[in-house]
Amino acid sequence: MSETQAGAERAVTGRPEVLLVTGLSGAGSSTVANLLEDAGWYVADNVPHTLIGSMVDVARKENSTISRLALVMRIQGNSYAAALDELRTELDAAGIHPRVVFIEASEQVLVQRFEQVRRRHPLQGNGTLISAIAAERTMLATVKERADLVVDTSGLSVQRLRVIIEGAYANASVADVSVVVESFGFKYGLPIDADMVADVRFLPNPYWIAELRDHDGLEEPVRDYVLGQEGAGEFLDKYEQILRLVGAGYRREGKRYMTVAIGCTGGKHRSVAMSEELAARLSRTGPDSDAFSVRVAHRDLGRE
């Protein structure tokens, strides 16, 4: 099943997409789980295969909000491969067609990773780490053969692994850069979580206009006054360009979240109007720009 077909499955049939993540211990399944969660999947890690059917049933309920379910399965005894095959057969019979991604790495890399974290291999027992890795690789050979995607993480950075996982399984609307444009008042302090901060106190303050003082930047009279000031449009044009440039860099680096703080004195008039307009601009697409997933927040609106 292609990603496009799988993405349409829920909309057409009402059934969720199901992805089974498995592979060699220490190869990076937990990292893949985090990347899938960033890409919009509901992820459950280290799920016993006996519980997967129940979890899928929950996702299939009519009122469920889970449309993409990723289940990370780890080695669970000598019958693991057979149990996984049986599970796939059962889900297929129920109209759920799970895809399987298999994560592996070289023996040398796996040894290094286990030594770094000082943990025993789940199959090691009284034997050596090398023998446990070999035994697991043999045990999961048939699982690897039937997987829809096999990823060798031996020489991969997390950034490169993200590109692979998102390319295969991301919901494009979620995997894009998510931007929060937050207005604030400087007199209440800087937002501690801001990635970028802009100061719009260079614009005239509506507070000093009697008919605007008791209104805020969400209201048309204040918005029109602020956006109509000299320099407001030029600032928005140039700052949008900067944020799109930064956003492109974020995408290349695998960063998915950016908080942009827009400040004025009290966080009521100028910063609110400018944040709303900036967010609207960033939400739009054009021939030379990508849209962001944008949300607006007004930290200090309503404060006295």
PDB file of C-alpha atoms in Angstrom:
ATOM      1  CA  MET A   1       0.000   0.000   0.000  1.00  0.00           C
ATOM      2  CA  SER A   2       1.397   3.397  -0.963  1.00  0.00           C
ATOM      3  CA  GLU A   3       1.537   6.273   1.524  1.00  0.00           C
ATOM      4  CA  THR A   4      -1.137   8.149  -0.471  1.00  0.00           C
ATOM      5  CA  GLN A   5      -3.435   5.130  -0.390  1.00  0.00           C
ATOM      6  CA  ALA A   6      -2.815   4.603   3.302  1.00  0.00           C
ATOM      7  CA  GLY A   7      -3.433   8.247   4.058  1.00  0.00           C
ATOM      8  CA  ALA A   8      -6.834   8.053   2.369  1.00  0.00           C
ATOM      9  CA  GLU A   9      -7.833   4.812   4.076  1.00  0.00           C
ATOM     10  CA  ARG A  10      -9.313   6.380   7.193  1.00  0.00           C
ATOM     11  CA  ALA A  11     -11.314   8.897   5.208  1.00  0.00           C
ATOM     12  CA  VAL A  12     -12.742   6.264   2.869  1.00  0.00           C
ATOM     13  CA  THR A  13     -13.228   3.262   5.155  1.00  0.00           C
ATOM     14  CA  GLY A  14     -13.253   4.756   8.640  1.00  0.00           C
ATOM     15  CA  ARG A  15     -10.347   2.496   9.557  1.00  0.00           C
ATOM     16  CA  PRO A  16      -7.132   3.877  11.060  1.00  0.00           C
ATOM     17  CA  GLU A  17      -3.711   3.477   9.530  1.00  0.00           C
ATOM     18  CA  VAL A  18      -1.610   1.046  11.549  1.00  0.00           C
ATOM     19  CA  LEU A  19       2.175   0.927  11.512  1.00  0.00           C
ATOM     20  CA  LEU A  20       4.148  -1.765  13.339  1.00  0.00           C
ATOM     21  CA  VAL A  21       7.699  -0.748  14.278  1.00  0.00           C
ATOM     22  CA  THR A  22      10.057  -3.561  15.139  1.00  0.00           C
ATOM     23  CA  GLY A  23      13.665  -4.608  14.657  1.00  0.00           C
ATOM     24  CA  LEU A  24      16.888  -5.362  16.479  1.00  0.00           C
ATOM     25  CA  SER A  25      17.304  -4.295  20.081  1.00  0.00           C
ATOM     26  CA  GLY A  26      19.406  -1.143  20.245  1.00  0.00           C
ATOM     27  CA  ALA A  27      18.891  -0.302  16.586  1.00  0.00           C
ATOM     28  CA  GLY A  28      16.794   2.803  17.277  1.00  0.00           C
ATOM     29  CA  SER A  29      13.110   1.878  17.565  1.00  0.00           C
ATOM     30  CA  SER A  30      12.584   4.409  20.363  1.00  0.00           C
ATOM     31  CA  THR A  31      14.059   7.181  18.223  1.00  0.00           C
ATOM     32  CA  VAL A  32      11.772   6.174  15.364  1.00  0.00           C
ATOM     33  CA  ALA A  33       8.834   6.261  17.790  1.00  0.00           C
ATOM     34  CA  ASN A  34       9.677   9.870  18.679  1.00  0.00           C
ATOM     35  CA  LEU A  35       9.981  10.841  15.019  1.00  0.00           C
ATOM     36  CA  LEU A  36       6.623   9.261  14.196  1.00  0.00           C
ATOM     37  CA  GLU A  37       5.007  11.125  17.078  1.00  0.00           C
ATOM     38  CA  ASP A  38       6.401  14.377  15.671  1.00  0.00           C
ATOM     39  CA  ALA A  39       4.971  13.375  12.296  1.00  0.00           C
ATOM     40  CA  GLY A  40       1.444  13.090  13.642  1.00  0.00           C
ATOM     41  CA  TRP A  41       1.125   9.446  14.678  1.00  0.00           C
ATOM     42  CA  TYR A  42      -0.322   8.227  17.960  1.00  0.00           C
ATOM     43  CA  VAL A  43       2.548   6.093  19.250  1.00  0.00           C
ATOM     44  CA  ALA A  44       2.547   3.293  21.812  1.00  0.00           C
ATOM     45  CA  ASP A  45       5.986   1.920  22.690  1.00  0.00           C
ATOM     46  CA  ASN A  46       6.928  -1.605  23.821  1.00  0.00           C
ATOM     47  CA  VAL A  47       3.449  -3.032  23.289  1.00  0.00           C
ATOM     48  CA  PRO A  48       2.953  -6.780  23.979  1.00  0.00           C
ATOM     49  CA  HIS A  49       1.650  -8.392  20.808  1.00  0.00           C
ATOM     50  CA  THR A  50      -1.294  -9.821  22.769  1.00  0.00           C
ATOM     51  CA  LEU A  51      -2.555  -6.269  23.404  1.00  0.00           C
ATOM     52  CA  ILE A  52      -2.209  -4.865  19.914  1.00  0.00           C
ATOM     53  CA  GLY A  53      -5.584  -6.148  18.733  1.00  0.00           C
ATOM     54  CA  SER A  54      -7.270  -4.351  21.629  1.00  0.00           C
ATOM     55  CA  MET A  55      -5.434  -1.106  20.867  1.00  0.00           C
ATOM     56  CA  VAL A  56      -6.458  -1.281  17.225  1.00  0.00           C
ATOM     57  CA  ASP A  57     -10.076  -1.871  18.300  1.00  0.00           C
ATOM     58  CA  VAL A  58      -9.940   1.335  20.369  1.00  0.00           C
ATOM     59  CA  ALA A  59      -8.617   3.266  17.363  1.00  0.00           C
ATOM     60  CA  ARG A  60     -11.408   1.829  15.181  1.00  0.00           C
ATOM     61  CA  LYS A  61     -14.215   3.136  17.369  1.00  0.00           C
ATOM     62  CA  GLU A  62     -16.430   5.624  15.616  1.00  0.00           C
ATOM     63  CA  ASN A  63     -15.643   8.436  18.049  1.00  0.00           C
ATOM     64  CA  SER A  64     -11.901   7.736  18.159  1.00  0.00           C
ATOM     65  CA  THR A  65      -9.552  10.591  17.366  1.00  0.00           C
ATOM     66  CA  ILE A  66      -6.740   8.168  16.473  1.00  0.00           C
ATOM     67  CA  SER A  67      -6.394   8.009  12.704  1.00  0.00           C
ATOM     68  CA  ARG A  68      -2.723   6.926  12.577  1.00  0.00           C
ATOM     69  CA  LEU A  69      -1.561   4.357  15.115  1.00  0.00           C
ATOM     70  CA  ALA A  70       2.114   3.353  15.389  1.00  0.00           C
ATOM     71  CA  LEU A  71       2.933   0.405  17.666  1.00  0.00           C
ATOM     72  CA  VAL A  72       6.537  -0.275  18.665  1.00  0.00           C
ATOM     73  CA  MET A  73       7.073  -3.999  19.268  1.00  0.00           C
ATOM     74  CA  ARG A  74      10.179  -5.473  20.840  1.00  0.00           C
ATOM     75  CA  ILE A  75      11.510  -9.001  21.021  1.00  0.00           C
ATOM     76  CA  GLN A  76       9.266 -11.102  23.263  1.00  0.00           C
ATOM     77  CA  GLY A  77      10.649 -14.616  23.374  1.00  0.00           C
ATOM     78  CA  ASN A  78      11.403 -17.221  20.740  1.00  0.00           C
ATOM     79  CA  SER A  79       7.884 -17.134  19.281  1.00  0.00           C
ATOM     80  CA  TYR A  80       7.994 -13.419  18.503  1.00  0.00           C
ATOM     81  CA  ALA A  81       8.317 -13.731  14.713  1.00  0.00           C
ATOM     82  CA  ALA A  82       5.475 -16.227  14.500  1.00  0.00           C
ATOM     83  CA  ALA A  83       3.308 -14.085  16.738  1.00  0.00           C
ATOM     84  CA  LEU A  84       3.922 -11.050  14.549  1.00  0.00           C
ATOM     85  CA  ASP A  85       2.952 -12.999  11.418  1.00  0.00           C
ATOM     86  CA  GLU A  86      -0.211 -14.194  13.156  1.00  0.00           C
ATOM     87  CA  LEU A  87      -1.023 -10.654  14.219  1.00  0.00           C
ATOM     88  CA  ARG A  88      -0.686  -9.318  10.682  1.00  0.00           C
ATOM     89  CA  THR A  89      -2.956 -12.067   9.413  1.00  0.00           C
ATOM     90  CA  GLU A  90      -5.595 -11.276  12.042  1.00  0.00           C
ATOM     91  CA  LEU A  91      -5.511  -7.566  11.279  1.00  0.00           C
ATOM     92  CA  ASP A  92      -5.719  -8.210   7.536  1.00  0.00           C
ATOM     93  CA  ALA A  93      -8.812 -10.354   8.124  1.00  0.00           C
ATOM     94  CA  ALA A  94     -10.368  -7.479  10.074  1.00  0.00           C
ATOM     95  CA  GLY A  95      -9.794  -5.077   7.207  1.00  0.00           C
ATOM     96  CA  ILE A  96      -6.745  -3.431   8.805  1.00  0.00           C
ATOM     97  CA  HIS A  97      -3.657  -3.660   6.622  1.00  0.00           C
ATOM     98  CA  PRO A  98      -0.682  -2.814   8.834  1.00  0.00           C
ATOM     99  CA  ARG A  99       2.645  -1.776   7.441  1.00  0.00           C
ATOM    100  CA  VAL A 100       5.861  -2.897   9.110  1.00  0.00           C
ATOM    101  CA  VAL A 101       9.065  -0.899   9.419  1.00  0.00           C
ATOM    102  CA  PHE A 102      12.111  -2.881  10.510  1.00  0.00           C
ATOM    103  CA  ILE A 103      15.011  -1.087  12.217  1.00  0.00           C
ATOM    104  CA  GLU A 104      18.470  -2.687  12.178  1.00  0.00           C
ATOM    105  CA  ALA A 105      22.131  -1.830  12.643  1.00  0.00           C
ATOM    106  CA  SER A 106      25.497  -3.487  12.266  1.00  0.00           C
ATOM    107  CA  GLU A 107      26.909  -5.742  14.970  1.00  0.00           C
ATOM    108  CA  GLN A 108      29.687  -3.246  15.748  1.00  0.00           C
ATOM    109  CA  VAL A 109      27.255  -0.356  16.194  1.00  0.00           C
ATOM    110  CA  LEU A 110      24.893  -2.408  18.367  1.00  0.00           C
ATOM    111  CA  VAL A 111      27.756  -3.471  20.626  1.00  0.00           C
ATOM    112  CA  GLN A 112      28.864   0.149  21.007  1.00  0.00           C
ATOM    113  CA  ARG A 113      25.347   1.288  21.859  1.00  0.00           C
ATOM    114  CA  PHE A 114      24.788  -1.383  24.489  1.00  0.00           C
ATOM    115  CA  GLU A 115      28.161  -0.624  26.054  1.00  0.00           C
ATOM    116  CA  GLN A 116      27.390   3.099  26.136  1.00  0.00           C
ATOM    117  CA  VAL A 117      24.081   2.668  27.962  1.00  0.00           C
ATOM    118  CA  ARG A 118      25.410  -0.202  30.124  1.00  0.00           C
ATOM    119  CA  ARG A 119      22.328  -2.339  29.584  1.00  0.00           C
ATOM    120  CA  ARG A 120      22.020  -6.040  28.880  1.00  0.00           C
ATOM    121  CA  HIS A 121      20.587  -7.326  25.643  1.00  0.00           C
ATOM    122  CA  PRO A 122      17.119  -8.847  26.267  1.00  0.00           C
ATOM    123  CA  LEU A 123      18.328 -12.227  24.914  1.00  0.00           C
ATOM    124  CA  GLN A 124      21.741 -12.184  26.557  1.00  0.00           C
ATOM    125  CA  GLY A 125      21.020 -14.309  29.622  1.00  0.00           C
ATOM    126  CA  ASN A 126      24.299 -15.821  30.758  1.00  0.00           C
ATOM    127  CA  GLY A 127      25.822 -15.599  27.302  1.00  0.00           C
ATOM    128  CA  THR A 128      27.755 -12.879  25.511  1.00  0.00           C
ATOM    129  CA  LEU A 129      26.380  -9.750  23.929  1.00  0.00           C
ATOM    130  CA  ILE A 130      27.649 -10.853  20.511  1.00  0.00           C
ATOM    131  CA  SER A 131      25.801 -14.158  20.698  1.00  0.00           C
ATOM    132  CA  ALA A 132      22.597 -12.418  21.807  1.00  0.00           C
ATOM    133  CA  ILE A 133      22.738 -10.003  18.867  1.00  0.00           C
ATOM    134  CA  ALA A 134      23.334 -12.888  16.451  1.00  0.00           C
ATOM    135  CA  ALA A 135      20.469 -14.897  17.927  1.00  0.00           C
ATOM    136  CA  GLU A 136      18.049 -11.981  17.636  1.00  0.00           C
ATOM    137  CA  ARG A 137      19.105 -11.269  14.063  1.00  0.00           C
ATOM    138  CA  THR A 138      18.421 -14.896  13.124  1.00  0.00           C
ATOM    139  CA  MET A 139      15.115 -14.923  15.000  1.00  0.00           C
ATOM    140  CA  LEU A 140      13.866 -11.815  13.210  1.00  0.00           C
ATOM    141  CA  ALA A 141      15.115 -12.683   9.732  1.00  0.00           C
ATOM    142  CA  THR A 142      11.653 -13.556   8.440  1.00  0.00           C
ATOM    143  CA  VAL A 143      10.196 -10.392   9.990  1.00  0.00           C
ATOM    144  CA  LYS A 144      12.769  -8.335   8.125  1.00  0.00           C
ATOM    145  CA  GLU A 145      11.988 -10.141   4.868  1.00  0.00           C
ATOM    146  CA  ARG A 146       8.288  -9.269   5.144  1.00  0.00           C
ATOM    147  CA  ALA A 147       8.777  -5.666   6.265  1.00  0.00           C
ATOM    148  CA  ASP A 148       7.548  -2.813   4.092  1.00  0.00           C
ATOM    149  CA  LEU A 149      10.567  -0.699   4.962  1.00  0.00           C
ATOM    150  CA  VAL A 150      13.966  -1.696   6.346  1.00  0.00           C
ATOM    151  CA  VAL A 151      16.148   1.057   7.824  1.00  0.00           C
ATOM    152  CA  ASP A 152      19.776   0.474   8.786  1.00  0.00           C
ATOM    153  CA  THR A 153      20.674   3.132  11.361  1.00  0.00           C
ATOM    154  CA  SER A 154      24.372   2.252  11.579  1.00  0.00           C
ATOM    155  CA  GLY A 155      25.623   5.403   9.898  1.00  0.00           C
ATOM    156  CA  LEU A 156      22.551   7.607  10.202  1.00  0.00           C
ATOM    157  CA  SER A 157      22.276  10.825  12.162  1.00  0.00           C
ATOM    158  CA  VAL A 158      18.938  11.521  13.800  1.00  0.00           C
ATOM    159  CA  GLN A 159      18.404  14.256  11.223  1.00  0.00           C
ATOM    160  CA  ARG A 160      18.873  11.818   8.325  1.00  0.00           C
ATOM    161  CA  LEU A 161      16.692   9.214  10.039  1.00  0.00           C
ATOM    162  CA  ARG A 162      13.971  11.855  10.405  1.00  0.00           C
ATOM    163  CA  VAL A 163      14.096  12.533   6.668  1.00  0.00           C
ATOM    164  CA  ILE A 164      13.659   8.825   5.917  1.00  0.00           C
ATOM    165  CA  ILE A 165      10.790   8.289   8.361  1.00  0.00           C
ATOM    166  CA  GLU A 166       8.950  11.452   7.417  1.00  0.00           C
ATOM    167  CA  GLY A 167       9.430  10.718   3.740  1.00  0.00           C
ATOM    168  CA  ALA A 168       7.747   7.350   4.184  1.00  0.00           C
ATOM    169  CA  TYR A 169       5.163   7.964   6.890  1.00  0.00           C
ATOM    170  CA  ALA A 170       4.670  11.646   7.683  1.00  0.00           C
ATOM    171  CA  ASN A 171       1.408  13.486   7.476  1.00  0.00           C
ATOM    172  CA  ALA A 172       2.639  16.475   5.486  1.00  0.00           C
ATOM    173  CA  SER A 173       0.394  18.940   7.308  1.00  0.00           C
ATOM    174  CA  VAL A 174       1.865  17.859  10.644  1.00  0.00           C
ATOM    175  CA  ALA A 175       5.468  17.307   9.636  1.00  0.00           C
ATOM    176  CA  ASP A 176       5.848  20.913   8.462  1.00  0.00           C
ATOM    177  CA  VAL A 177       7.176  23.567  10.823  1.00  0.00           C
ATOM    178  CA  SER A 178       4.627  24.462  13.482  1.00  0.00           C
ATOM    179  CA  VAL A 179       4.815  28.143  14.397  1.00  0.00           C
ATOM    180  CA  VAL A 180       3.332  29.900  17.410  1.00  0.00           C
ATOM    181  CA  VAL A 181       3.115  33.650  16.988  1.00  0.00           C
ATOM    182  CA  GLU A 182       2.774  35.057  20.500  1.00  0.00           C
ATOM    183  CA  SER A 183       2.074  38.659  21.445  1.00  0.00           C
ATOM    184  CA  PHE A 184       3.383  39.913  24.776  1.00  0.00           C
ATOM    185  CA  GLY A 185       4.044  43.035  26.816  1.00  0.00           C
ATOM    186  CA  PHE A 186       7.643  43.936  27.592  1.00  0.00           C
ATOM    187  CA  LYS A 187       6.609  45.271  30.994  1.00  0.00           C
ATOM    188  CA  TYR A 188       5.646  41.729  31.981  1.00  0.00           C
ATOM    189  CA  GLY A 189       8.943  40.205  30.844  1.00  0.00           C
ATOM    190  CA  LEU A 190      10.178  38.305  27.802  1.00  0.00           C
ATOM    191  CA  PRO A 191       8.589  34.916  26.936  1.00  0.00           C
ATOM    192  CA  ILE A 192      11.145  32.362  28.077  1.00  0.00           C
ATOM    193  CA  ASP A 193      10.285  29.912  25.293  1.00  0.00           C
ATOM    194  CA  ALA A 194      10.660  32.336  22.367  1.00  0.00           C
ATOM    195  CA  ASP A 195      12.980  31.360  19.529  1.00  0.00           C
ATOM    196  CA  MET A 196      12.746  34.826  17.962  1.00  0.00           C
ATOM    197  CA  VAL A 197      11.621  38.143  19.467  1.00  0.00           C
ATOM    198  CA  ALA A 198      10.481  41.245  17.608  1.00  0.00           C
ATOM    199  CA  ASP A 199       9.822  44.675  19.132  1.00  0.00           C
ATOM    200  CA  VAL A 200       6.979  46.714  17.600  1.00  0.00           C
ATOM    201  CA  ARG A 201       7.214  49.593  20.048  1.00  0.00           C
ATOM    202  CA  PHE A 202       8.507  51.699  17.141  1.00  0.00           C
ATOM    203  CA  LEU A 203       4.854  52.100  16.111  1.00  0.00           C
ATOM    204  CA  PRO A 204       2.668  54.802  17.724  1.00  0.00           C
ATOM    205  CA  ASN A 205       0.849  53.470  20.774  1.00  0.00           C
ATOM    206  CA  PRO A 206      -2.975  53.421  20.515  1.00  0.00           C
ATOM    207  CA  TYR A 207      -3.066  53.682  24.299  1.00  0.00           C
ATOM    208  CA  TRP A 208      -2.574  57.447  23.955  1.00  0.00           C
ATOM    209  CA  ILE A 209      -5.655  57.806  21.765  1.00  0.00           C
ATOM    210  CA  ALA A 210      -8.706  58.087  24.004  1.00  0.00           C
ATOM    211  CA  GLU A 211     -11.135  56.284  21.681  1.00  0.00           C
ATOM    212  CA  LEU A 212      -8.753  53.341  21.236  1.00  0.00           C
ATOM    213  CA  ARG A 213      -7.339  52.974  24.745  1.00  0.00           C
ATOM    214  CA  ASP A 214     -10.008  50.605  26.050  1.00  0.00           C
ATOM    215  CA  HIS A 215      -9.989  48.434  22.936  1.00  0.00           C
ATOM    216  CA  ASP A 216      -7.387  45.867  21.856  1.00  0.00           C
ATOM    217  CA  GLY A 217      -5.589  44.675  18.748  1.00  0.00           C
ATOM    218  CA  LEU A 218      -8.256  42.086  17.944  1.00  0.00           C
ATOM    219  CA  GLU A 219     -10.759  44.858  17.309  1.00  0.00           C
ATOM    220  CA  GLU A 220     -11.006  46.536  13.932  1.00  0.00           C
ATOM    221  CA  PRO A 221     -10.398  50.179  14.977  1.00  0.00           C
ATOM    222  CA  VAL A 222      -7.143  49.313  16.743  1.00  0.00           C
ATOM    223  CA  ARG A 223      -6.060  46.856  14.047  1.00  0.00           C
ATOM    224  CA  ASP A 224      -6.644  49.393  11.264  1.00  0.00           C
ATOM    225  CA  TYR A 225      -4.816  52.099  13.217  1.00  0.00           C
ATOM    226  CA  VAL A 226      -1.763  49.911  13.920  1.00  0.00           C
ATOM    227  CA  LEU A 227      -1.472  48.389  10.446  1.00  0.00           C
ATOM    228  CA  GLY A 228      -1.977  51.791   8.848  1.00  0.00           C
ATOM    229  CA  GLN A 229       1.053  53.327  10.538  1.00  0.00           C
ATOM    230  CA  GLU A 230       4.190  54.167   8.574  1.00  0.00           C
ATOM    231  CA  GLY A 231       6.592  51.241   8.717  1.00  0.00           C
ATOM    232  CA  ALA A 232       4.041  48.613   9.810  1.00  0.00           C
ATOM    233  CA  GLY A 233       3.596  47.070   6.374  1.00  0.00           C
ATOM    234  CA  GLU A 234       7.314  47.205   5.575  1.00  0.00           C
ATOM    235  CA  PHE A 235       8.132  45.540   8.901  1.00  0.00           C
ATOM    236  CA  LEU A 236       5.636  42.732   8.218  1.00  0.00           C
ATOM    237  CA  ASP A 237       6.978  42.212   4.694  1.00  0.00           C
ATOM    238  CA  LYS A 238      10.593  41.954   5.800  1.00  0.00           C
ATOM    239  CA  TYR A 239       9.935  39.961   8.957  1.00  0.00           C
ATOM    240  CA  GLU A 240       7.845  37.450   7.020  1.00  0.00           C
ATOM    241  CA  GLN A 241      10.784  37.004   4.645  1.00  0.00           C
ATOM    242  CA  ILE A 242      13.137  36.421   7.572  1.00  0.00           C
ATOM    243  CA  LEU A 243      10.814  33.869   9.181  1.00  0.00           C
ATOM    244  CA  ARG A 244      10.397  31.979   5.921  1.00  0.00           C
ATOM    245  CA  LEU A 245      14.187  31.883   5.553  1.00  0.00           C
ATOM    246  CA  VAL A 246      14.536  30.605   9.128  1.00  0.00           C
ATOM    247  CA  GLY A 247      11.690  28.133   8.605  1.00  0.00           C
ATOM    248  CA  ALA A 248      13.432  26.661   5.577  1.00  0.00           C
ATOM    249  CA  GLY A 249      16.522  26.163   7.718  1.00  0.00           C
ATOM    250  CA  TYR A 250      14.437  24.545  10.434  1.00  0.00           C
ATOM    251  CA  ARG A 251      13.052  22.076   7.892  1.00  0.00           C
ATOM    252  CA  ARG A 252      16.548  21.179   6.697  1.00  0.00           C
ATOM    253  CA  GLU A 253      17.733  20.670  10.272  1.00  0.00           C
ATOM    254  CA  GLY A 254      14.704  18.582  11.224  1.00  0.00           C
ATOM    255  CA  LYS A 255      13.333  21.158  13.676  1.00  0.00           C
ATOM    256  CA  ARG A 256       9.568  21.234  13.734  1.00  0.00           C
ATOM    257  CA  TYR A 257       8.580  23.930  16.247  1.00  0.00           C
ATOM    258  CA  MET A 258       9.227  27.664  16.346  1.00  0.00           C
ATOM    259  CA  THR A 259       7.866  30.310  18.718  1.00  0.00           C
ATOM    260  CA  VAL A 260       7.915  33.883  17.451  1.00  0.00           C
ATOM    261  CA  ALA A 261       7.243  36.546  20.083  1.00  0.00           C
ATOM    262  CA  ILE A 262       5.984  40.004  19.093  1.00  0.00           C
ATOM    263  CA  GLY A 263       6.211  42.573  21.871  1.00  0.00           C
ATOM    264  CA  CYS A 264       4.884  46.018  22.655  1.00  0.00           C
ATOM    265  CA  THR A 265       4.656  47.828  25.996  1.00  0.00           C
ATOM    266  CA  GLY A 266       1.584  46.163  27.506  1.00  0.00           C
ATOM    267  CA  GLY A 267       0.765  43.384  25.053  1.00  0.00           C
ATOM    268  CA  LYS A 268      -2.699  44.746  24.291  1.00  0.00           C
ATOM    269  CA  HIS A 269      -2.673  46.871  21.142  1.00  0.00           C
ATOM    270  CA  ARG A 270       0.294  46.883  18.757  1.00  0.00           C
ATOM    271  CA  SER A 271       1.723  43.418  19.424  1.00  0.00           C
ATOM    272  CA  VAL A 272      -1.724  41.802  19.200  1.00  0.00           C
ATOM    273  CA  ALA A 273      -2.617  43.413  15.869  1.00  0.00           C
ATOM    274  CA  MET A 274       0.815  42.733  14.370  1.00  0.00           C
ATOM    275  CA  SER A 275       0.840  39.108  15.600  1.00  0.00           C
ATOM    276  CA  GLU A 276      -2.543  38.435  14.018  1.00  0.00           C
ATOM    277  CA  GLU A 277      -1.458  39.900  10.705  1.00  0.00           C
ATOM    278  CA  LEU A 278       1.905  38.115  10.719  1.00  0.00           C
ATOM    279  CA  ALA A 279       0.237  34.777  11.481  1.00  0.00           C
ATOM    280  CA  ALA A 280      -2.220  35.296   8.617  1.00  0.00           C
ATOM    281  CA  ARG A 281       0.646  35.987   6.240  1.00  0.00           C
ATOM    282  CA  LEU A 282       2.640  32.932   7.337  1.00  0.00           C
ATOM    283  CA  SER A 283      -0.416  30.727   6.847  1.00  0.00           C
ATOM    284  CA  ARG A 284      -0.665  31.645   3.186  1.00  0.00           C
ATOM    285  CA  THR A 285       1.164  29.775   0.455  1.00  0.00           C
ATOM    286  CA  GLY A 286       2.623  31.170  -2.715  1.00  0.00           C
ATOM    287  CA  PRO A 287       4.652  30.025  -5.722  1.00  0.00           C
ATOM    288  CA  ASP A 288       7.890  30.668  -3.849  1.00  0.00           C
ATOM    289  CA  SER A 289       6.899  29.837  -0.273  1.00  0.00           C
ATOM    290  CA  ASP A 290       5.684  26.986   1.885  1.00  0.00           C
ATOM    291  CA  ALA A 291       2.889  27.368   4.392  1.00  0.00           C
ATOM    292  CA  PHE A 292       3.532  26.959   8.073  1.00  0.00           C
ATOM    293  CA  SER A 293       1.188  25.380  10.561  1.00  0.00           C
ATOM    294  CA  VAL A 294       0.425  28.545  12.530  1.00  0.00           C
ATOM    295  CA  ARG A 295      -1.242  29.264  15.852  1.00  0.00           C
ATOM    296  CA  VAL A 296      -1.626  32.657  17.528  1.00  0.00           C
ATOM    297  CA  ALA A 297      -1.394  33.231  21.275  1.00  0.00           C
ATOM    298  CA  HIS A 298      -1.790  36.483  23.204  1.00  0.00           C
ATOM    299  CA  ARG A 299       0.053  36.069  26.480  1.00  0.00           C
ATOM    300  CA  ASP A 300      -0.803  39.337  28.170  1.00  0.00           C
ATOM    301  CA  LEU A 301      -4.074  40.311  26.543  1.00  0.00           C
ATOM    302  CA  GLY A 302      -6.588  41.023  29.317  1.00  0.00           C
ATOM    303  CA  ARG A 303      -4.027  41.946  31.949  1.00  0.00           C
ATOM    304  CA  GLU A 304      -4.507  45.171  33.814  1.00  0.00           C
TER     305      GLU A 304
END
